[in-house]
Amino acid sequence: MLRKNKKTISLLLFVLPAFAMYLLFLAIPMIQGSYYSLTNWNGLNKNYSFVGIKNYIEAFTDDASFITSLLFTAKYVIFAVIFQNAVALLLALLIESQKRLKGFFRTIFFLPSMLSPIISTFVWVFVFTKVIPEIAKAAGWDFLKVSWLGDPSVSFWSILTVSVWGGVGMLMIIYMSAIQGIPQHLKEAATIDGVNPFQMLRFITMPLISHALTICVFLTLNSSFKVYDLVYALTNGGPGRSTQVITMNILEEAYQRNFRYGFASAKAIILFLIILAITLIQVSIMKKKEVEA
């Protein structure tokens, strides 16, 4: 009994630092933010009033920039989740089908994920503003002579390109690990039965890596909803507010434009609830498919 108690205490001591960090940097700020979202605090003044759900109502009824940024974020999330996972899965399948140079290709495609997002994004700014225009000028390709970051109809796809380039590496590794975990005898039996590559992918590979798909979609959903640095470095939300994501709108409300910390906290809580609801739905649906598979 004494040994069991000592083991429990030792385990708690190992968990305690992480739990303390969780409380200090996540749980307590979350509780404070929830409270401030019900006030008109400006982030500086000690005197503020309790306004109830007024901030939440105002966000949806009297703040066009919030709705615009929310819709743009939703558009970005949909395309980022689809393209990042599709490209990552395709790369994983192609690399795993190779008999040689697997390590080389894995390193090449994973490398962008190791770079600082800000540094890599500034490199892409140079590509969009200097390299591509020079290529278009030298080759006479008029279709490349567009404002990649200044035209609202094009800047979204520029942001998405950089997002996919920097995000597929980690997802590719997860998919490759799942593919490597498929029992070899299943593949051999399917090959003997005359299964073609498409049928192999549909009926064997995809069902057996559905757990990896659940993880990757979960990761891309969360990171896409909370994207900030990538958009900030590429377009700073412009031109105008045409590429402003919800995180930029929240920070602008709190620190850059109106200093309405309570109102910004309400927007942050709304974002949290949206992410929570979508994530719970996504995980529950995909987990059921894992069981069926």
mmCIF file of C-alpha atoms in Angstrom:
data_model
loop_
_atom_site.group_PDB
_atom_site.id
_atom_site.type_symbol
_atom_site.label_atom_id
_atom_site.label_comp_id
_atom_site.label_asym_id
_atom_site.label_seq_id
_atom_site.Cartn_x
_atom_site.Cartn_y
_atom_site.Cartn_z
ATOM 1 C CA MET A 1 0.000 0.000 0.000
ATOM 2 C CA LEU A 2 2.832 2.367 0.926
ATOM 3 C CA ARG A 3 4.618 1.635 -2.362
ATOM 4 C CA LYS A 4 1.414 2.350 -4.288
ATOM 5 C CA ASN A 5 0.971 5.689 -2.504
ATOM 6 C CA LYS A 6 4.577 6.643 -3.251
ATOM 7 C CA LYS A 7 4.086 5.779 -6.907
ATOM 8 C CA THR A 8 0.917 7.882 -7.054
ATOM 9 C CA ILE A 9 2.675 10.824 -5.395
ATOM 10 C CA SER A 10 5.645 10.565 -7.767
ATOM 11 C CA LEU A 11 3.313 10.519 -10.783
ATOM 12 C CA LEU A 12 1.463 13.570 -9.459
ATOM 13 C CA LEU A 13 4.751 15.394 -8.974
ATOM 14 C CA PHE A 14 5.674 14.710 -12.597
ATOM 15 C CA VAL A 15 2.282 15.972 -13.781
ATOM 16 C CA LEU A 16 2.246 19.004 -11.479
ATOM 17 C CA PRO A 17 4.532 21.308 -13.559
ATOM 18 C CA ALA A 18 2.507 20.744 -16.725
ATOM 19 C CA PHE A 19 -0.751 21.170 -14.818
ATOM 20 C CA ALA A 20 0.521 24.406 -13.261
ATOM 21 C CA MET A 21 1.475 25.734 -16.701
ATOM 22 C CA TYR A 22 -1.969 24.754 -18.007
ATOM 23 C CA LEU A 23 -3.673 26.643 -15.180
ATOM 24 C CA LEU A 24 -1.412 29.681 -15.454
ATOM 25 C CA PHE A 25 -1.421 30.162 -19.227
ATOM 26 C CA LEU A 26 -4.716 28.612 -20.358
ATOM 27 C CA ALA A 27 -7.352 27.907 -17.721
ATOM 28 C CA ILE A 28 -7.057 31.091 -15.650
ATOM 29 C CA PRO A 29 -6.830 33.446 -18.676
ATOM 30 C CA MET A 30 -9.819 31.643 -20.163
ATOM 31 C CA ILE A 31 -11.877 32.215 -17.033
ATOM 32 C CA GLN A 32 -10.769 35.852 -16.823
ATOM 33 C CA GLY A 33 -11.542 36.390 -20.503
ATOM 34 C CA SER A 34 -15.011 34.907 -20.037
ATOM 35 C CA TYR A 35 -15.653 37.386 -17.227
ATOM 36 C CA TYR A 36 -14.240 40.388 -19.094
ATOM 37 C CA SER A 37 -16.393 39.517 -22.115
ATOM 38 C CA LEU A 38 -19.385 40.495 -19.974
ATOM 39 C CA THR A 39 -17.937 43.930 -19.189
ATOM 40 C CA ASN A 40 -17.022 47.135 -21.010
ATOM 41 C CA TRP A 41 -13.404 47.096 -19.788
ATOM 42 C CA ASN A 42 -10.904 48.843 -22.068
ATOM 43 C CA GLY A 43 -7.920 46.845 -20.831
ATOM 44 C CA LEU A 44 -6.373 49.745 -18.933
ATOM 45 C CA ASN A 45 -8.867 51.490 -16.687
ATOM 46 C CA LYS A 46 -9.594 49.946 -13.291
ATOM 47 C CA ASN A 47 -13.189 51.124 -13.497
ATOM 48 C CA TYR A 48 -15.519 49.167 -15.755
ATOM 49 C CA SER A 49 -19.146 48.088 -15.781
ATOM 50 C CA PHE A 50 -20.915 44.767 -16.141
ATOM 51 C CA VAL A 51 -22.895 44.744 -19.423
ATOM 52 C CA GLY A 52 -24.003 41.105 -19.608
ATOM 53 C CA ILE A 53 -24.287 39.648 -23.116
ATOM 54 C CA LYS A 54 -24.373 43.071 -24.783
ATOM 55 C CA ASN A 55 -20.927 42.503 -26.324
ATOM 56 C CA TYR A 56 -22.028 39.203 -27.859
ATOM 57 C CA ILE A 57 -25.154 40.740 -29.345
ATOM 58 C CA GLU A 58 -23.185 43.686 -30.734
ATOM 59 C CA ALA A 59 -20.636 41.375 -32.350
ATOM 60 C CA PHE A 60 -23.325 39.738 -34.487
ATOM 61 C CA THR A 61 -25.653 42.699 -35.071
ATOM 62 C CA ASP A 62 -23.518 45.840 -35.186
ATOM 63 C CA ASP A 63 -20.001 44.849 -36.257
ATOM 64 C CA ALA A 64 -19.728 44.277 -39.986
ATOM 65 C CA SER A 65 -15.953 43.778 -39.819
ATOM 66 C CA PHE A 66 -16.376 40.883 -37.375
ATOM 67 C CA ILE A 67 -18.869 39.107 -39.630
ATOM 68 C CA THR A 68 -16.665 39.715 -42.684
ATOM 69 C CA SER A 69 -13.569 38.354 -40.955
ATOM 70 C CA LEU A 70 -15.545 35.389 -39.634
ATOM 71 C CA LEU A 71 -16.777 34.518 -43.123
ATOM 72 C CA PHE A 72 -13.288 34.892 -44.595
ATOM 73 C CA THR A 73 -11.885 32.664 -41.844
ATOM 74 C CA ALA A 74 -14.557 30.041 -42.550
ATOM 75 C CA LYS A 75 -13.645 30.120 -46.253
ATOM 76 C CA TYR A 76 -9.956 29.805 -45.434
ATOM 77 C CA VAL A 77 -10.561 26.924 -42.999
ATOM 78 C CA ILE A 78 -12.568 24.914 -45.538
ATOM 79 C CA PHE A 79 -9.990 25.229 -48.296
ATOM 80 C CA ALA A 80 -6.981 24.843 -45.987
ATOM 81 C CA VAL A 81 -8.309 21.641 -44.399
ATOM 82 C CA ILE A 82 -9.166 20.096 -47.765
ATOM 83 C CA PHE A 83 -6.005 21.080 -49.641
ATOM 84 C CA GLN A 84 -3.512 20.461 -46.822
ATOM 85 C CA ASN A 85 -4.860 16.982 -46.118
ATOM 86 C CA ALA A 86 -5.277 16.079 -49.795
ATOM 87 C CA VAL A 87 -1.735 17.147 -50.697
ATOM 88 C CA ALA A 88 -0.238 15.560 -47.567
ATOM 89 C CA LEU A 89 -2.009 12.252 -48.202
ATOM 90 C CA LEU A 90 -1.011 12.263 -51.864
ATOM 91 C CA LEU A 91 2.627 12.896 -50.980
ATOM 92 C CA ALA A 92 2.547 10.165 -48.336
ATOM 93 C CA LEU A 93 1.131 7.652 -50.815
ATOM 94 C CA LEU A 94 3.618 8.601 -53.531
ATOM 95 C CA ILE A 95 6.644 8.478 -51.219
ATOM 96 C CA GLU A 96 5.596 5.174 -49.659
ATOM 97 C CA SER A 97 5.198 3.692 -53.127
ATOM 98 C CA GLN A 98 8.865 4.417 -53.871
ATOM 99 C CA LYS A 99 11.492 1.806 -53.181
ATOM 100 C CA ARG A 100 14.393 4.254 -53.083
ATOM 101 C CA LEU A 101 15.064 7.788 -51.791
ATOM 102 C CA LYS A 102 12.183 7.720 -49.303
ATOM 103 C CA GLY A 103 14.247 9.520 -46.706
ATOM 104 C CA PHE A 104 15.301 12.184 -49.193
ATOM 105 C CA PHE A 105 11.761 13.011 -50.330
ATOM 106 C CA ARG A 106 10.437 12.875 -46.772
ATOM 107 C CA THR A 107 13.080 15.392 -45.685
ATOM 108 C CA ILE A 108 12.478 17.722 -48.641
ATOM 109 C CA PHE A 109 8.726 17.929 -48.115
ATOM 110 C CA PHE A 110 8.976 18.114 -44.320
ATOM 111 C CA LEU A 111 11.571 20.908 -44.370
ATOM 112 C CA PRO A 112 9.056 23.809 -44.758
ATOM 113 C CA SER A 113 7.341 22.719 -41.517
ATOM 114 C CA MET A 114 10.612 23.235 -39.640
ATOM 115 C CA LEU A 115 11.036 26.857 -40.737
ATOM 116 C CA SER A 116 9.767 29.807 -38.728
ATOM 117 C CA PRO A 117 6.344 30.803 -40.148
ATOM 118 C CA ILE A 118 7.260 34.493 -40.178
ATOM 119 C CA ILE A 119 10.592 33.929 -41.947
ATOM 120 C CA SER A 120 9.145 31.574 -44.549
ATOM 121 C CA THR A 121 6.208 33.934 -45.132
ATOM 122 C CA PHE A 122 8.524 36.880 -45.762
ATOM 123 C CA VAL A 123 10.334 34.708 -48.301
ATOM 124 C CA TRP A 124 7.003 34.156 -50.033
ATOM 125 C CA VAL A 125 6.316 37.900 -49.977
ATOM 126 C CA PHE A 126 9.555 38.330 -51.934
ATOM 127 C CA VAL A 127 8.468 35.580 -54.349
ATOM 128 C CA PHE A 128 5.042 37.131 -54.943
ATOM 129 C CA THR A 129 6.250 40.719 -55.285
ATOM 130 C CA LYS A 130 9.641 40.293 -57.002
ATOM 131 C CA VAL A 131 10.276 36.828 -58.418
ATOM 132 C CA ILE A 132 6.954 36.042 -60.117
ATOM 133 C CA PRO A 133 6.638 39.512 -61.769
ATOM 134 C CA GLU A 134 10.169 39.154 -63.160
ATOM 135 C CA ILE A 135 9.372 35.667 -64.488
ATOM 136 C CA ALA A 136 6.174 37.000 -66.061
ATOM 137 C CA LYS A 137 8.071 39.887 -67.639
ATOM 138 C CA ALA A 138 10.886 37.714 -68.990
ATOM 139 C CA ALA A 139 8.621 34.957 -70.312
ATOM 140 C CA GLY A 140 5.813 37.229 -71.503
ATOM 141 C CA TRP A 141 3.211 35.381 -69.444
ATOM 142 C CA ASP A 142 0.449 37.914 -68.938
ATOM 143 C CA PHE A 143 -1.550 35.608 -66.661
ATOM 144 C CA LEU A 144 1.180 36.000 -64.011
ATOM 145 C CA LYS A 145 1.031 39.810 -64.182
ATOM 146 C CA VAL A 146 -1.404 40.192 -61.296
ATOM 147 C CA SER A 147 -1.104 41.679 -57.825
ATOM 148 C CA TRP A 148 -0.684 38.460 -55.866
ATOM 149 C CA LEU A 149 -1.074 40.164 -52.497
ATOM 150 C CA GLY A 150 -2.944 43.340 -53.448
ATOM 151 C CA ASP A 151 -5.840 41.920 -55.456
ATOM 152 C CA PRO A 152 -8.585 40.518 -53.149
ATOM 153 C CA SER A 153 -9.568 37.881 -55.716
ATOM 154 C CA VAL A 154 -5.983 36.593 -55.890
ATOM 155 C CA SER A 155 -4.594 37.257 -52.407
ATOM 156 C CA PHE A 156 -6.755 34.517 -50.867
ATOM 157 C CA TRP A 157 -5.161 31.912 -53.121
ATOM 158 C CA SER A 158 -1.712 33.304 -52.346
ATOM 159 C CA ILE A 159 -2.407 32.863 -48.634
ATOM 160 C CA LEU A 160 -3.719 29.359 -49.247
ATOM 161 C CA THR A 161 -0.633 28.434 -51.289
ATOM 162 C CA VAL A 162 1.706 29.450 -48.480
ATOM 163 C CA SER A 163 -0.512 27.679 -45.955
ATOM 164 C CA VAL A 164 -0.406 24.405 -47.879
ATOM 165 C CA TRP A 165 3.348 24.706 -48.529
ATOM 166 C CA GLY A 166 4.112 25.120 -44.844
ATOM 167 C CA GLY A 167 1.463 22.806 -43.421
ATOM 168 C CA VAL A 168 1.656 19.549 -45.360
ATOM 169 C CA GLY A 169 4.980 18.336 -43.928
ATOM 170 C CA MET A 170 3.753 17.321 -40.487
ATOM 171 C CA LEU A 171 0.524 15.867 -41.877
ATOM 172 C CA MET A 172 2.503 13.875 -44.439
ATOM 173 C CA ILE A 173 4.583 12.274 -41.671
ATOM 174 C CA ILE A 174 1.421 11.273 -39.782
ATOM 175 C CA TYR A 175 -0.109 9.736 -42.907
ATOM 176 C CA MET A 176 3.128 7.921 -43.746
ATOM 177 C CA SER A 177 3.273 6.426 -40.254
ATOM 178 C CA ALA A 178 -0.298 5.198 -40.608
ATOM 179 C CA ILE A 179 0.388 3.699 -44.040
ATOM 180 C CA GLN A 180 3.464 1.912 -42.718
ATOM 181 C CA GLY A 181 1.277 0.435 -39.972
ATOM 182 C CA ILE A 182 -0.979 -1.394 -42.444
ATOM 183 C CA PRO A 183 -0.275 -5.151 -42.172
ATOM 184 C CA GLN A 184 1.719 -6.319 -45.163
ATOM 185 C CA HIS A 185 -0.216 -9.579 -45.449
ATOM 186 C CA LEU A 186 -3.417 -7.637 -46.213
ATOM 187 C CA LYS A 187 -1.739 -5.896 -49.134
ATOM 188 C CA GLU A 188 -0.296 -9.164 -50.406
ATOM 189 C CA ALA A 189 -3.655 -10.937 -50.145
ATOM 190 C CA ALA A 190 -5.381 -8.089 -51.999
ATOM 191 C CA THR A 191 -2.748 -8.168 -54.736
ATOM 192 C CA ILE A 192 -3.197 -11.925 -55.158
ATOM 193 C CA ASP A 193 -6.972 -11.385 -55.449
ATOM 194 C CA GLY A 194 -6.384 -9.014 -58.346
ATOM 195 C CA VAL A 195 -7.176 -5.728 -56.594
ATOM 196 C CA ASN A 196 -6.119 -2.702 -58.650
ATOM 197 C CA PRO A 197 -4.367 0.325 -57.066
ATOM 198 C CA PHE A 198 -7.575 2.369 -56.824
ATOM 199 C CA GLN A 199 -9.423 -0.459 -55.062
ATOM 200 C CA MET A 200 -6.430 -0.951 -52.765
ATOM 201 C CA LEU A 201 -6.605 2.712 -51.802
ATOM 202 C CA ARG A 202 -10.383 2.789 -51.352
ATOM 203 C CA PHE A 203 -11.065 -0.481 -49.564
ATOM 204 C CA ILE A 204 -7.824 -1.176 -47.667
ATOM 205 C CA THR A 205 -5.578 1.860 -47.267
ATOM 206 C CA MET A 206 -8.172 4.551 -46.487
ATOM 207 C CA PRO A 207 -10.185 2.533 -43.925
ATOM 208 C CA LEU A 208 -7.015 1.459 -42.117
ATOM 209 C CA ILE A 209 -5.582 4.984 -41.906
ATOM 210 C CA SER A 210 -8.886 6.634 -40.906
ATOM 211 C CA HIS A 211 -7.479 7.277 -37.411
ATOM 212 C CA ALA A 212 -4.672 9.333 -38.988
ATOM 213 C CA LEU A 213 -7.238 11.227 -41.053
ATOM 214 C CA THR A 214 -9.138 12.080 -37.856
ATOM 215 C CA ILE A 215 -5.970 13.442 -36.233
ATOM 216 C CA CYS A 216 -4.875 15.437 -39.286
ATOM 217 C CA VAL A 217 -8.278 17.022 -39.858
ATOM 218 C CA PHE A 218 -8.426 17.899 -36.159
ATOM 219 C CA LEU A 219 -4.989 19.555 -36.313
ATOM 220 C CA THR A 220 -5.711 21.499 -39.491
ATOM 221 C CA LEU A 221 -9.105 22.668 -38.231
ATOM 222 C CA ASN A 222 -7.614 24.105 -35.061
ATOM 223 C CA SER A 223 -4.574 25.698 -36.698
ATOM 224 C CA SER A 224 -6.626 27.165 -39.563
ATOM 225 C CA PHE A 225 -9.155 28.813 -37.254
ATOM 226 C CA LYS A 226 -6.342 30.346 -35.195
ATOM 227 C CA VAL A 227 -4.148 31.456 -38.110
ATOM 228 C CA TYR A 228 -2.612 34.885 -37.618
ATOM 229 C CA ASP A 229 1.099 35.225 -38.404
ATOM 230 C CA LEU A 230 0.817 33.910 -41.951
ATOM 231 C CA VAL A 231 -1.903 36.369 -42.977
ATOM 232 C CA TYR A 232 -0.304 39.208 -41.023
ATOM 233 C CA ALA A 233 3.041 38.798 -42.778
ATOM 234 C CA LEU A 234 1.547 38.338 -46.253
ATOM 235 C CA THR A 235 -1.228 40.936 -46.459
ATOM 236 C CA ASN A 236 -1.774 42.357 -42.949
ATOM 237 C CA GLY A 237 -5.459 41.690 -43.570
ATOM 238 C CA GLY A 238 -5.550 43.854 -46.684
ATOM 239 C CA PRO A 239 -6.280 45.229 -49.087
ATOM 240 C CA GLY A 240 -8.743 46.972 -46.812
ATOM 241 C CA ARG A 241 -10.013 44.152 -44.618
ATOM 242 C CA SER A 242 -10.610 41.709 -47.470
ATOM 243 C CA THR A 243 -8.196 39.089 -46.047
ATOM 244 C CA GLN A 244 -8.615 39.842 -42.349
ATOM 245 C CA VAL A 245 -9.006 36.650 -40.315
ATOM 246 C CA ILE A 246 -10.911 36.524 -37.040
ATOM 247 C CA THR A 247 -7.790 36.498 -34.856
ATOM 248 C CA MET A 248 -6.610 39.736 -36.469
ATOM 249 C CA ASN A 249 -10.018 41.303 -35.909
ATOM 250 C CA ILE A 250 -9.914 40.375 -32.219
ATOM 251 C CA LEU A 251 -6.428 41.803 -31.675
ATOM 252 C CA GLU A 252 -7.310 44.941 -33.600
ATOM 253 C CA GLU A 253 -10.350 45.461 -31.398
ATOM 254 C CA ALA A 254 -8.387 44.969 -28.189
ATOM 255 C CA TYR A 255 -5.069 46.696 -28.842
ATOM 256 C CA GLN A 256 -4.931 48.571 -32.144
ATOM 257 C CA ARG A 257 -8.192 50.351 -32.895
ATOM 258 C CA ASN A 258 -10.758 50.814 -30.142
ATOM 259 C CA PHE A 259 -9.071 49.324 -27.051
ATOM 260 C CA ARG A 260 -12.323 47.547 -26.196
ATOM 261 C CA TYR A 261 -10.854 44.610 -24.319
ATOM 262 C CA GLY A 262 -14.220 43.369 -23.061
ATOM 263 C CA PHE A 263 -15.694 43.398 -26.566
ATOM 264 C CA ALA A 264 -12.600 41.660 -27.954
ATOM 265 C CA SER A 265 -12.877 39.028 -25.205
ATOM 266 C CA ALA A 266 -16.450 38.334 -26.284
ATOM 267 C CA LYS A 267 -15.245 37.788 -29.852
ATOM 268 C CA ALA A 268 -12.530 35.448 -28.581
ATOM 269 C CA ILE A 269 -15.097 33.417 -26.631
ATOM 270 C CA ILE A 270 -17.273 33.202 -29.745
ATOM 271 C CA LEU A 271 -14.268 31.899 -31.700
ATOM 272 C CA PHE A 272 -13.533 29.376 -28.948
ATOM 273 C CA LEU A 273 -17.128 28.097 -28.970
ATOM 274 C CA ILE A 274 -17.112 27.787 -32.765
ATOM 275 C CA ILE A 275 -13.863 25.803 -32.723
ATOM 276 C CA LEU A 276 -15.118 23.630 -29.849
ATOM 277 C CA ALA A 277 -18.429 22.836 -31.549
ATOM 278 C CA ILE A 278 -16.902 22.050 -34.956
ATOM 279 C CA THR A 279 -14.103 19.973 -33.422
ATOM 280 C CA LEU A 280 -16.503 17.907 -31.311
ATOM 281 C CA ILE A 281 -18.721 17.250 -34.338
ATOM 282 C CA GLN A 282 -15.720 16.394 -36.542
ATOM 283 C CA VAL A 283 -14.138 14.019 -34.027
ATOM 284 C CA SER A 284 -17.417 12.271 -33.150
ATOM 285 C CA ILE A 285 -18.324 11.692 -36.812
ATOM 286 C CA MET A 286 -14.874 10.509 -37.857
ATOM 287 C CA LYS A 287 -14.468 8.316 -34.771
ATOM 288 C CA LYS A 288 -17.662 6.485 -35.698
ATOM 289 C CA LYS A 289 -16.285 5.850 -39.156
ATOM 290 C CA GLU A 290 -13.117 4.455 -37.586
ATOM 291 C CA VAL A 291 -15.195 1.936 -35.645
ATOM 292 C CA GLU A 292 -17.149 0.991 -38.775
ATOM 293 C CA ALA A 293 -13.919 0.556 -40.681
#
